[in-house]
Backbone as ProteinMPNN parsed JSONL, in Angstrom:
{"seq_chain_A": "MEKTVYIRLRHRLQIRPNQRILLKDIAQVIADEDIYEKLCALPLYQVSEQDRNIVVIDVMKVIRTITQLFSKIEVQSIGPAQAIVEVVTKKRKVSFPLFLLVWLLLFIGAALAIMNFHEDVSMQDVQLRIYTLITGEVDSRPLIFQIPYSIGLGLGMIIFFNHVFKKRLNEEPSPLEVEMFNYQLDLDNYVALKENKESMKYLDDH", "coords_chain_A": {"N_chain_A": [[9.86, 31.931, 33.968], [10.749, 30.185, 31.065], [8.672, 28.438, 28.769], [8.636, 25.555, 26.73], [7.587, 25.018, 23.439], [6.644, 22.751, 20.998], [6.434, 22.502, 17.535], [5.209, 21.147, 14.5], [5.063, 21.584, 11.189], [2.485, 20.838, 8.868], [2.754, 19.088, 5.779], [1.045, 19.589, 3.583], [-2.052, 21.264, 3.219], [-5.567, 21.468, 2.948], [-8.088, 23.847, 2.409], [-11.118, 25.848, 2.628], [-12.286, 28.559, 0.486], [-11.726, 31.943, 1.648], [-11.33, 31.247, 4.284], [-10.166, 31.241, 7.666], [-6.916, 30.524, 8.745], [-5.846, 28.552, 11.308], [-3.482, 27.788, 13.964], [-3.689, 25.112, 14.78], [-4.674, 23.965, 12.502], [-2.638, 23.976, 10.646], [-0.404, 22.878, 11.781], [1.101, 20.402, 13.942], [1.004, 20.401, 17.429], [2.795, 20.527, 20.455], [2.499, 21.229, 23.748], [2.277, 22.767, 27.052], [-0.609, 22.063, 29.07], [-1.984, 24.331, 29.981], [-1.628, 26.321, 28.102], [-2.102, 25.169, 25.709], [-4.638, 25.064, 24.354], [-5.028, 27.77, 23.728], [-2.892, 28.214, 22.007], [-3.519, 26.476, 19.887], [-5.78, 27.687, 18.858], [-4.793, 29.94, 17.721], [-4.829, 32.474, 15.334], [-3.363, 32.505, 12.098], [-3.405, 33.216, 9.394], [-5.455, 34.841, 6.984], [-7.323, 33.753, 4.423], [-7.797, 35.106, 1.21], [-9.396, 36.345, -1.824], [-7.376, 37.184, -3.476], [-5.347, 35.398, -3.105], [-5.671, 33.264, -4.731], [-5.276, 29.902, -5.551], [-3.216, 28.75, -4.082], [-1.334, 28.964, -1.122], [1.535, 29.707, 0.741], [2.83, 29.016, 3.85], [5.298, 30.099, 5.932], [7.588, 28.741, 8.329], [8.902, 30.55, 9.933], [7.21, 32.737, 10.056], [5.169, 31.618, 11.539], [6.457, 31.103, 13.99], [7.132, 33.737, 14.666], [4.6, 34.891, 15.033], [3.66, 33.419, 17.222], [5.538, 34.044, 19.269], [5.124, 36.769, 19.544], [2.681, 36.967, 20.842], [2.973, 35.295, 23.01], [5.304, 35.87, 25.041], [7.035, 34.603, 26.764], [7.718, 32.111, 25.8], [9.449, 29.452, 24.359], [9.978, 28.403, 21.145], [10.201, 25.446, 19.382], [10.919, 24.179, 16.28], [10.047, 21.437, 14.292], [10.579, 19.372, 11.527], [9.218, 20.151, 8.235], [9.989, 23.335, 6.635], [8.151, 24.922, 5.395], [4.629, 25.152, 4.829], [2.223, 24.066, 2.585], [-0.69, 25.484, 1.505], [-3.664, 24.632, 0.114], [-6.223, 26.056, -1.601], [-9.393, 25.029, -1.882], [-11.937, 24.975, -4.132], [-15.443, 24.603, -4.981], [-16.052, 21.659, -6.703], [-16.857, 21.105, -10.085], [-19.368, 19.002, -11.465], [-18.536, 16.225, -13.416], [-19.429, 15.852, -16.73], [-21.253, 13.203, -18.29], [-20.994, 12.671, -21.139], [-18.479, 13.907, -21.641], [-16.815, 12.381, -19.985], [-17.107, 9.889, -21.244], [-15.987, 10.442, -23.753], [-13.28, 11.009, -23.082], [-12.603, 8.527, -22.002], [-12.845, 6.856, -24.248], [-10.839, 7.947, -25.892], [-8.523, 7.379, -24.37], [-8.698, 4.586, -24.294], [-8.543, 3.855, -27.031], [-6.058, 4.981, -27.64], [-4.33, 3.501, -25.932], [-4.736, 0.926, -26.993], [-3.75, 1.256, -29.612], [-1.089, 1.825, -29.02], [-0.202, -0.622, -27.917], [-0.601, -2.332, -30.114], [1.098, -1.174, -32.033], [3.553, -1.541, -30.773], [3.706, -4.36, -30.759], [3.833, -4.748, -33.494], [6.246, -3.535, -34.118], [8.134, -5.199, -32.889], [7.676, -7.527, -34.213], [5.774, -9.411, -33.202], [3.76, -11.21, -33.988], [5.05, -12.912, -35.851], [6.902, -14.049, -34.148], [5.22, -15.442, -32.358], [4.057, -17.287, -34.146], [6.331, -18.771, -34.836], [7.077, -19.828, -32.349], [4.82, -21.41, -31.837], [5.032, -23.262, -33.927], [7.452, -24.506, -33.227], [6.708, -25.764, -30.839], [4.46, -27.396, -31.414], [5.019, -28.528, -33.882], [3.571, -28.008, -36.097], [2.354, -25.902, -38.767], [0.623, -22.952, -38.548], [-1.329, -20.265, -39.481], [-2.928, -18.829, -37.813], [-2.671, -19.244, -34.79], [-4.726, -19.651, -32.511], [-4.973, -20.951, -30.077], [-2.717, -20.285, -28.781], [-2.573, -17.498, -28.98], [-4.908, -16.416, -27.769], [-4.733, -17.046, -24.889], [-2.423, -15.528, -24.491], [-3.317, -12.881, -24.955], [-5.197, -12.604, -22.894], [-3.485, -12.898, -20.71], [-1.93, -10.631, -21.074], [-3.696, -8.541, -20.407], [-4.256, -9.23, -17.698], [-1.698, -8.983, -16.675], [-1.264, -6.216, -16.851], [-3.169, -5.333, -15.005], [-2.128, -6.418, -12.62], [0.327, -5.082, -12.604], [-0.369, -2.332, -12.34], [-1.767, -2.559, -10.019], [-4.486, -2.265, -9.444], [-7.979, -2.792, -9.653], [-10.336, -1.264, -11.161], [-11.466, 0.796, -8.67], [-10.509, -0.694, -6.614], [-7.844, -1.909, -4.678], [-5.26, -4.314, -5.115], [-3.292, -5.049, -3.269], [-1.385, -3.606, -0.517], [0.893, -2.485, -1.52], [2.356, 0.197, -3.297], [1.692, 1.124, -6.693], [3.838, 1.353, -9.637], [3.022, 3.611, -11.104], [1.744, 5.156, -9.152], [3.924, 5.728, -7.513], [5.482, 7.301, -9.235], [3.715, 9.448, -9.613], [3.649, 10.376, -6.999], [6.329, 11.213, -6.631], [6.375, 13.219, -8.562], [4.497, 14.986, -7.438], [5.873, 15.739, -5.118], [8.098, 17.098, -6.226], [6.695, 19.165, -7.453], [5.541, 20.417, -5.215], [7.862, 21.292, -3.893], [8.795, 23.154, -5.744], [6.67, 25.013, -5.714], [6.8, 25.814, -3.031], [9.212, 27.213, -2.98], [8.821, 29.125, -4.987], [6.414, 30.513, -4.421], [6.774, 31.355, -1.834], [7.631, 34.257, -0.39], [9.636, 34.799, 1.392], [11.706, 33.106, 0.862], [13.416, 33.9, -1.143], [15.507, 36.628, -2.113], [15.958, 39.621, -3.798], [18.003, 42.068, -5.593], [16.655, 44.493, -5.812], [14.834, 44.383, -3.791], [13.533, 45.625, -0.731]], "CA_chain_A": [[10.494, 30.737, 33.42], [10.287, 29.939, 29.719], [8.077, 27.149, 28.442], [8.999, 25.122, 25.391], [6.497, 24.554, 22.598], [7.131, 22.054, 19.808], [5.483, 22.531, 16.42], [5.604, 20.455, 13.272], [4.175, 22.006, 10.11], [2.005, 19.825, 7.94], [3.296, 19.288, 4.429], [0.006, 20.151, 2.713], [-3.328, 21.487, 3.888], [-6.653, 21.917, 2.086], [-9.076, 24.665, 3.106], [-12.121, 26.485, 1.789], [-12.011, 29.99, 0.241], [-12.026, 32.937, 2.686], [-11.258, 30.628, 5.599], [-9.041, 31.65, 8.506], [-6.027, 29.416, 9.066], [-5.414, 28.512, 12.702], [-2.257, 27.018, 14.182], [-4.01, 23.693, 14.853], [-4.935, 23.493, 11.146], [-1.435, 23.907, 9.824], [0.728, 22.268, 12.488], [0.932, 19.609, 15.151], [1.507, 21.218, 18.534], [3.013, 19.922, 21.773], [2.678, 22.323, 24.702], [1.63, 22.544, 28.343], [-2.07, 22.089, 28.978], [-2.539, 25.651, 30.273], [-1.528, 27.2, 26.923], [-2.305, 24.376, 24.501], [-5.854, 25.476, 23.651], [-4.82, 29.119, 23.193], [-1.999, 28.088, 20.856], [-4.213, 25.826, 18.778], [-6.752, 28.628, 18.302], [-4.084, 31.141, 17.281], [-4.982, 32.713, 13.886], [-2.106, 32.769, 11.4], [-3.579, 33.805, 8.059], [-6.812, 34.931, 6.464], [-7.306, 33.535, 2.979], [-8.609, 36.055, 0.444], [-9.51, 36.017, -3.237], [-6.104, 37.472, -4.141], [-4.425, 34.274, -2.913], [-5.966, 32.255, -5.756], [-5.483, 28.549, -5.032], [-2.055, 28.268, -3.333], [-0.728, 29.852, -0.13], [2.66, 29.075, 1.426], [3.053, 29.544, 5.193], [6.664, 29.826, 6.362], [7.666, 28.445, 9.763], [9.347, 31.746, 10.65], [6.003, 33.525, 10.304], [4.453, 30.953, 12.631], [7.203, 31.357, 15.231], [7.008, 35.164, 14.973], [3.257, 35.138, 15.56], [3.556, 32.822, 18.559], [6.364, 34.777, 20.239], [4.547, 38.097, 19.767], [1.58, 36.85, 21.795], [3.461, 34.584, 24.202], [6.703, 36.314, 25.089], [7.843, 33.701, 27.59], [7.636, 30.781, 25.205], [10.493, 29.067, 23.411], [9.36, 27.582, 20.105], [11.088, 24.53, 18.682], [10.287, 23.704, 15.057], [10.477, 20.119, 13.828], [9.967, 19.011, 10.254], [9.368, 21.044, 7.073], [10.059, 24.769, 6.907], [6.986, 25.565, 4.797], [3.402, 24.377, 4.662], [1.496, 24.474, 1.384], [-2.131, 25.533, 1.734], [-4.4, 24.568, -1.142], [-7.583, 26.582, -1.477], [-10.231, 24.131, -2.674], [-13.26, 25.486, -4.476], [-16.409, 23.556, -5.288], [-15.757, 20.984, -7.965], [-17.976, 20.914, -10.999], [-19.635, 17.614, -11.797], [-18.066, 15.852, -14.747], [-20.531, 15.394, -17.572], [-21.069, 11.838, -18.785], [-20.404, 12.667, -22.492], [-17.052, 14.214, -21.567], [-16.167, 11.194, -19.427], [-17.099, 8.857, -22.277], [-15.027, 10.846, -24.783], [-11.928, 10.801, -22.555], [-12.402, 7.085, -21.868], [-12.624, 6.315, -25.593], [-9.525, 8.391, -26.354], [-7.506, 6.61, -23.655], [-8.793, 3.181, -24.701], [-8.011, 3.729, -28.388], [-4.628, 5.282, -27.593], [-3.621, 2.359, -25.345], [-4.79, -0.183, -27.945], [-2.816, 1.545, -30.711], [0.278, 1.703, -28.507], [0.118, -2.045, -27.804], [-0.503, -2.914, -31.459], [2.316, -0.67, -32.686], [4.7, -2.215, -30.147], [3.752, -5.721, -31.274], [4.26, -4.695, -34.891], [7.671, -3.183, -34.146], [8.966, -6.346, -32.482], [7.229, -8.689, -34.993], [5.23, -10.347, -32.231], [3.01, -12.272, -34.657], [6.018, -13.879, -36.377], [7.481, -14.772, -33.006], [4.223, -16.391, -31.874], [3.949, -18.366, -35.12], [7.531, -19.605, -34.739], [6.986, -20.59, -31.095], [3.778, -22.424, -32.008], [5.577, -24.31, -34.795], [8.466, -25.248, -32.468], [6.086, -26.578, -29.79], [3.533, -28.389, -31.959], [5.514, -29.113, -35.122], [2.627, -27.693, -37.165], [2.348, -24.511, -39.233], [-0.74, -22.409, -38.498], [-1.268, -18.8, -39.601], [-3.732, -18.236, -36.73], [-2.618, -20.154, -33.637], [-5.558, -19.038, -31.472], [-4.738, -21.611, -28.799], [-1.58, -19.583, -28.188], [-2.791, -16.052, -28.971], [-5.958, -16.046, -26.818], [-4.162, -16.938, -23.531], [-1.473, -14.407, -24.45], [-4.09, -11.639, -24.832], [-5.738, -12.565, -21.527], [-2.353, -12.659, -19.805], [-1.512, -9.236, -21.22], [-4.598, -7.722, -19.591], [-4.026, -9.527, -16.283], [-0.401, -8.415, -16.298], [-1.43, -4.772, -16.64], [-3.895, -5.16, -13.741], [-1.189, -6.675, -11.531], [1.362, -4.044, -12.625], [-0.915, -1.096, -11.79], [-2.254, -2.877, -8.675], [-5.845, -1.747, -9.29], [-9.117, -3.231, -10.446], [-11.173, -0.083, -10.983], [-11.025, 1.527, -7.478], [-10.071, -1.643, -5.603], [-6.426, -2.24, -4.713], [-4.968, -5.722, -4.896], [-2.549, -5.123, -2.008], [-0.993, -2.287, -0.007], [2.085, -1.986, -2.197], [2.015, 1.197, -4.32], [2.035, 0.784, -8.068], [4.847, 2.266, -10.214], [2.39, 4.866, -11.49], [1.535, 5.931, -7.926], [5.233, 6.214, -7.07], [5.862, 8.396, -10.118], [2.845, 10.577, -9.289], [4.098, 10.882, -5.696], [7.564, 11.965, -6.862], [6.002, 14.43, -9.289], [3.852, 15.896, -6.49], [6.925, 16.28, -4.258], [8.829, 18.112, -7.005], [5.794, 20.307, -7.632], [5.431, 21.104, -3.925], [9.126, 21.991, -3.647], [8.813, 24.322, -6.623], [5.696, 25.981, -5.209], [7.294, 26.336, -1.758], [10.256, 28.2, -3.256], [8.338, 30.18, -5.881], [5.353, 31.302, -3.811], [7.197, 31.87, -0.54], [8.39, 35.487, -0.599], [10.767, 34.847, 2.306], [12.747, 32.157, 0.456], [14.317, 34.549, -2.093], [15.659, 38.072, -1.961], [16.604, 40.18, -4.974], [18.728, 43.318, -5.358], [15.72, 45.621, -5.716], [13.943, 44.216, -2.638], [13.894, 46.442, 0.427]], "C_chain_A": [[9.905, 30.426, 32.044], [9.707, 28.532, 29.59], [8.408, 26.816, 26.993], [7.776, 24.562, 24.676], [7.111, 23.928, 21.345], [6.042, 22.087, 18.74], [6.079, 21.791, 15.227], [4.603, 20.829, 12.185], [3.745, 20.817, 9.265], [2.559, 20.135, 6.548], [2.291, 19.984, 3.524], [-1.303, 20.209, 3.468], [-4.348, 21.984, 2.872], [-7.686, 22.678, 2.917], [-10.065, 25.223, 2.093], [-11.75, 27.954, 1.544], [-12.479, 30.863, 1.4], [-12.034, 32.344, 4.093], [-10.042, 31.143, 6.355], [-8.234, 30.42, 8.886], [-5.559, 29.551, 10.505], [-4.172, 27.637, 12.825], [-2.545, 25.517, 14.199], [-4.289, 23.111, 13.46], [-3.647, 23.172, 10.402], [-0.272, 23.176, 10.491], [0.246, 21.345, 13.605], [1.639, 20.344, 16.282], [1.66, 20.359, 19.787], [3.335, 21.059, 22.73], [2.019, 21.946, 26.015], [0.127, 22.734, 28.217], [-2.65, 23.49, 29.18], [-2.472, 26.611, 29.081], [-1.855, 26.462, 25.625], [-3.507, 24.86, 23.698], [-5.689, 26.854, 23.026], [-3.915, 29.07, 21.956], [-2.722, 27.499, 19.649], [-5.186, 26.782, 18.09], [-6.105, 29.907, 17.779], [-4.253, 31.333, 15.774], [-3.65, 33.106, 13.25], [-2.295, 33.505, 10.087], [-5.048, 33.777, 7.68], [-6.765, 34.808, 4.951], [-8.256, 34.511, 2.303], [-8.639, 35.624, -1.021], [-8.21, 36.266, -3.99], [-5.119, 36.313, -4.039], [-4.588, 33.198, -3.964], [-6.09, 30.873, -5.107], [-4.308, 27.99, -4.234], [-1.563, 29.357, -2.384], [0.386, 29.074, 0.558], [2.874, 29.781, 2.761], [4.445, 29.122, 5.634], [6.701, 29.635, 7.869], [8.122, 29.661, 10.563], [8.168, 32.669, 10.956], [5.216, 32.944, 11.469], [5.139, 31.244, 13.962], [7.073, 32.815, 15.65], [5.647, 35.484, 15.585], [3.101, 34.593, 16.975], [4.312, 33.647, 19.592], [5.851, 36.194, 20.494], [3.434, 38.053, 20.81], [1.988, 36.161, 23.089], [4.957, 34.84, 24.312], [7.602, 35.351, 25.86], [7.775, 32.264, 27.091], [8.803, 30.59, 24.245], [9.884, 28.079, 22.423], [10.433, 26.758, 19.417], [10.342, 23.963, 17.474], [10.902, 22.378, 14.624], [9.806, 19.854, 12.479], [10.146, 20.077, 9.19], [9.34, 22.509, 7.472], [8.893, 25.536, 6.309], [5.815, 24.586, 4.777], [2.655, 24.94, 3.465], [0.005, 24.362, 1.655], [-2.822, 25.595, 0.378], [-5.836, 25.018, -0.91], [-8.473, 25.8, -2.434], [-11.592, 24.773, -2.887], [-14.187, 24.319, -4.793], [-16.109, 22.975, -6.667], [-17.025, 20.849, -8.807], [-18.14, 19.432, -11.318], [-19.197, 17.343, -13.24], [-19.244, 15.31, -15.55], [-20.22, 14.016, -18.135], [-20.532, 11.81, -20.22], [-18.907, 12.969, -22.49], [-16.271, 13.029, -21.018], [-16.044, 10.098, -20.477], [-16.087, 9.17, -23.372], [-13.594, 10.604, -24.325], [-11.617, 9.31, -22.444], [-12.11, 6.447, -23.226], [-11.246, 6.696, -26.129], [-8.407, 7.587, -25.69], [-7.51, 5.15, -24.101], [-8.177, 2.978, -26.088], [-6.502, 3.987, -28.409], [-3.819, 4.125, -27.021], [-3.601, 1.178, -26.312], [-3.815, 0.026, -29.099], [-1.373, 1.398, -30.256], [0.701, 0.244, -28.412], [0.294, -2.671, -29.183], [0.761, -2.448, -32.185], [3.566, -1.317, -32.095], [4.841, -3.634, -30.686], [4.219, -5.756, -32.728], [5.754, -4.401, -34.997], [8.551, -4.38, -33.831], [8.571, -7.629, -33.209], [6.677, -9.79, -34.093], [4.479, -11.495, -32.9], [3.946, -13.341, -35.22], [6.633, -14.714, -35.26], [6.509, -15.817, -32.481], [4.053, -17.564, -32.846], [5.139, -19.318, -35.026], [7.492, -20.446, -33.462], [5.962, -21.71, -31.213], [4.288, -23.591, -32.868], [6.608, -25.152, -34.055], [7.835, -26.185, -31.452], [5.269, -27.721, -30.389], [4.065, -29.11, -33.191], [4.599, -28.851, -36.3], [2.731, -26.213, -37.527], [0.907, -24.037, -39.287], [-0.636, -20.89, -38.527], [-2.056, -18.098, -38.499], [-3.759, -19.203, -35.546], [-3.39, -19.577, -32.434], [-5.331, -19.666, -30.101], [-3.556, -20.98, -28.061], [-1.875, -18.093, -28.013], [-3.843, -15.614, -27.947], [-5.431, -15.999, -25.38], [-3.162, -15.789, -23.404], [-2.205, -13.083, -24.252], [-4.673, -11.493, -23.431], [-4.627, -12.261, -20.525], [-1.84, -11.236, -19.881], [-2.382, -8.31, -20.375], [-4.401, -7.953, -18.111], [-2.7, -8.948, -15.798], [-0.481, -6.918, -16.046], [-2.168, -4.495, -15.334], [-2.957, -5.361, -12.561], [-0.138, -5.578, -11.446], [0.856, -2.755, -11.99], [-1.601, -1.302, -10.441], [-3.648, -2.333, -8.418], [-6.805, -2.512, -10.196], [-10.199, -2.196, -10.217], [-10.668, 0.679, -9.75], [-10.469, 0.604, -6.394], [-8.6, -1.978, -5.786], [-6.243, -3.729, -4.451], [-4.207, -5.942, -3.603], [-2.107, -3.712, -1.626], [0.226, -1.71, -0.707], [1.705, -0.974, -3.27], [2.459, 0.739, -5.698], [3.119, 1.726, -8.58], [4.26, 3.613, -10.628], [2.167, 5.753, -10.272], [2.848, 6.496, -7.401], [5.673, 7.399, -7.923], [5.013, 9.636, -9.848], [3.242, 11.208, -7.962], [5.368, 11.715, -5.852], [7.289, 13.27, -7.603], [5.37, 15.456, -8.346], [4.872, 16.518, -5.538], [7.718, 17.364, -4.978], [7.977, 19.364, -7.201], [5.661, 21.109, -6.35], [6.705, 21.874, -3.597], [9.226, 23.248, -4.5], [7.879, 25.412, -6.093], [6.201, 26.622, -3.915], [8.368, 27.396, -1.964], [9.732, 29.386, -4.054], [7.339, 31.099, -5.195], [5.751, 31.909, -2.473], [8.107, 33.079, -0.741], [9.623, 35.57, 0.289], [11.924, 33.956, 1.852], [13.758, 32.775, -0.5], [14.362, 36.051, -1.829], [16.474, 38.586, -3.132], [17.233, 41.541, -4.648], [17.785, 44.492, -5.133], [14.776, 45.499, -4.518], [14.455, 45.045, -1.466], [13.131, 45.943, 1.665]], "O_chain_A": [[8.684, 30.409, 31.885], [10.18, 27.58, 30.21], [8.452, 27.7, 26.137], [7.032, 23.748, 25.223], [7.992, 24.514, 20.716], [4.886, 21.75, 18.998], [7.287, 21.816, 14.99], [3.437, 20.441, 12.247], [4.532, 19.913, 8.986], [2.797, 21.291, 6.198], [2.662, 20.885, 2.772], [-1.623, 19.319, 4.256], [-4.031, 22.825, 2.031], [-8.103, 22.223, 3.982], [-9.886, 25.097, 0.882], [-10.982, 28.531, 2.314], [-13.484, 30.574, 2.049], [-12.677, 32.885, 4.992], [-9.01, 31.445, 5.755], [-8.79, 29.401, 9.296], [-4.944, 30.551, 10.874], [-3.847, 26.857, 11.929], [-1.745, 24.729, 13.694], [-4.157, 21.904, 13.256], [-3.581, 22.216, 9.629], [0.733, 22.886, 9.843], [-0.857, 21.492, 14.131], [2.747, 20.851, 16.104], [0.778, 19.572, 20.133], [4.324, 21.77, 22.55], [1.299, 20.951, 26.103], [-0.347, 23.479, 27.358], [-3.695, 23.81, 28.613], [-3.188, 27.612, 29.058], [-1.88, 27.072, 24.556], [-3.403, 25.047, 22.486], [-6.158, 27.087, 21.911], [-4.141, 29.79, 20.983], [-2.555, 27.971, 18.524], [-5.392, 26.697, 16.879], [-6.807, 30.857, 17.432], [-3.866, 30.457, 15.001], [-2.907, 33.928, 13.788], [-1.458, 34.321, 9.7], [-5.782, 32.841, 8.0], [-6.219, 35.679, 4.274], [-9.379, 34.721, 2.763], [-7.985, 34.655, -1.406], [-7.958, 35.64, -5.02], [-4.158, 36.251, -4.806], [-3.742, 32.312, -4.084], [-6.915, 30.685, -4.213], [-4.387, 26.862, -3.749], [-1.395, 30.512, -2.775], [0.203, 27.911, 0.919], [3.073, 30.995, 2.804], [4.745, 27.93, 5.704], [5.95, 30.275, 8.605], [7.775, 29.798, 11.736], [8.139, 33.311, 12.005], [4.663, 33.681, 12.285], [4.482, 31.589, 14.944], [6.923, 33.113, 16.835], [5.554, 36.255, 16.54], [2.482, 35.231, 17.827], [3.788, 33.92, 20.672], [6.116, 36.761, 21.554], [3.264, 39.001, 21.577], [1.41, 36.419, 24.144], [5.769, 34.11, 23.743], [8.808, 35.302, 25.619], [7.775, 31.32, 27.882], [9.101, 31.459, 23.426], [9.342, 27.046, 22.817], [11.435, 27.286, 18.934], [9.283, 23.353, 17.613], [12.123, 22.224, 14.597], [8.608, 20.087, 12.317], [11.118, 20.831, 9.228], [8.761, 22.886, 8.491], [8.663, 26.689, 6.675], [5.993, 23.369, 4.718], [2.478, 26.153, 3.348], [-0.501, 23.291, 1.989], [-2.583, 26.512, -0.408], [-6.566, 24.425, -0.116], [-8.324, 25.899, -3.652], [-12.306, 25.075, -1.931], [-13.746, 23.172, -4.861], [-15.937, 23.697, -7.65], [-18.102, 20.525, -8.306], [-17.155, 18.701, -11.428], [-19.459, 18.131, -14.148], [-19.961, 14.418, -15.097], [-19.066, 13.698, -18.421], [-19.67, 10.98, -20.507], [-18.15, 12.362, -23.247], [-15.195, 12.703, -21.518], [-15.002, 9.452, -20.589], [-15.405, 8.271, -23.865], [-12.782, 10.061, -25.075], [-10.507, 8.878, -22.754], [-11.229, 5.595, -23.338], [-10.564, 5.876, -26.744], [-7.461, 7.164, -26.354], [-6.45, 4.546, -24.268], [-7.392, 2.053, -26.298], [-5.758, 3.299, -29.108], [-2.754, 3.792, -27.541], [-2.581, 0.501, -26.445], [-3.132, -0.909, -29.518], [-0.527, 0.908, -31.005], [1.824, -0.104, -28.777], [1.223, -3.448, -29.402], [1.415, -3.235, -32.869], [4.521, -1.608, -32.815], [5.94, -4.07, -31.03], [4.916, -6.683, -33.141], [6.443, -4.948, -35.858], [9.604, -4.555, -34.445], [9.065, -8.705, -32.872], [7.063, -10.953, -34.209], [4.55, -12.632, -32.435], [3.678, -14.535, -35.087], [6.855, -15.916, -35.406], [6.905, -16.945, -32.188], [3.92, -18.709, -32.415], [4.973, -20.534, -35.126], [7.831, -21.629, -33.482], [6.197, -22.825, -30.749], [4.013, -24.755, -32.575], [6.649, -26.371, -34.225], [8.349, -27.278, -31.215], [5.362, -28.865, -29.943], [3.599, -30.205, -33.509], [4.808, -29.398, -37.383], [3.138, -25.384, -36.713], [0.07, -24.626, -39.971], [0.057, -20.293, -37.703], [-1.873, -16.901, -38.273], [-4.752, -19.897, -35.326], [-2.794, -19.085, -31.476], [-5.478, -18.998, -29.078], [-3.424, -21.136, -26.847], [-1.475, -17.492, -27.016], [-3.697, -14.563, -27.323], [-5.655, -15.0, -24.696], [-3.06, -15.155, -22.353], [-1.761, -12.247, -23.465], [-4.651, -10.408, -22.849], [-4.81, -11.463, -19.605], [-1.37, -10.685, -18.885], [-1.876, -7.407, -19.709], [-4.376, -6.999, -17.334], [-2.589, -8.482, -14.664], [0.162, -6.406, -15.13], [-1.843, -3.54, -14.63], [-2.975, -4.58, -11.61], [0.254, -5.179, -10.35], [1.563, -2.144, -11.188], [-1.977, -0.33, -9.785], [-3.966, -1.974, -7.284], [-6.489, -2.834, -11.342], [-10.901, -2.234, -9.206], [-9.539, 1.169, -9.772], [-10.006, 1.083, -5.359], [-8.153, -2.29, -6.89], [-6.978, -4.329, -3.665], [-4.452, -6.926, -2.905], [-2.415, -2.745, -2.323], [0.554, -0.542, -0.498], [0.82, -1.249, -4.08], [3.472, 0.055, -5.847], [3.306, 2.802, -8.011], [4.927, 4.641, -10.516], [2.373, 6.964, -10.341], [2.884, 7.619, -6.898], [6.18, 8.389, -7.396], [5.53, 10.753, -9.853], [3.182, 12.428, -7.808], [5.477, 12.797, -5.275], [7.895, 14.3, -7.309], [5.663, 16.648, -8.435], [4.754, 17.692, -5.187], [7.981, 18.425, -4.412], [8.48, 20.485, -7.122], [5.667, 22.34, -6.382], [6.638, 22.988, -3.079], [9.688, 24.288, -4.029], [8.25, 26.585, -6.03], [6.051, 27.828, -3.719], [8.433, 28.369, -1.213], [10.147, 30.522, -3.828], [7.398, 32.318, -5.357], [5.134, 32.875, -2.023], [9.234, 32.934, -1.214], [10.555, 36.316, -0.01], [13.019, 34.047, 2.408], [14.854, 32.237, -0.661], [13.385, 36.653, -1.383], [17.546, 38.062, -3.431], [17.022, 42.091, -3.568], [18.088, 45.388, -4.345], [13.997, 46.415, -4.255], [15.661, 45.15, -1.244], [13.29, 46.496, 2.753]]}, "name": "protein", "num_of_chains": 1, "seq": "MEKTVYIRLRHRLQIRPNQRILLKDIAQVIADEDIYEKLCALPLYQVSEQDRNIVVIDVMKVIRTITQLFSKIEVQSIGPAQAIVEVVTKKRKVSFPLFLLVWLLLFIGAALAIMNFHEDVSMQDVQLRIYTLITGEVDSRPLIFQIPYSIGLGLGMIIFFNHVFKKRLNEEPSPLEVEMFNYQLDLDNYVALKENKESMKYLDDH"}
């Protein structure tokens, strides 16, 4: 009598170099207790130096490996058809001078962008006109208006990006995080199609 096994491939997996990938690493498994441990310990792939930093595991390879060892098992796949395995090497520590240089470049670039935007829309003239309309006085440096505006500009950016250094203000993702998430999805889809040899077949392939 056939037994049914349900597997769901993980979208992305991080491993160390030269590590063996087991079924429990790359997928969630639902099976009978008598075969569950054997399935979870089933080796699927051995990472080597030739794989560089990305390996794509296709669900058909997983099903083929399972059915070769367990002939009386019906495998039902749920979820994505490929799993992306990222080979993570040891990260080098970032030097403080390099961090400081990048921070200065970003700070100066952001400041120039804000100043150029204000110059393009004549923000100073607008503030002077608003100050004159409210107070009835003409002042070339209405600091009582400009200082709160500058503070509000910084607070607005903090609220928009939903971060104060590493601390989040609430659970809602920021627009930048959403864009990074969409970019990562597009990148993963590209890698899944490009690196997976089973996803494409050309005329010269045999």
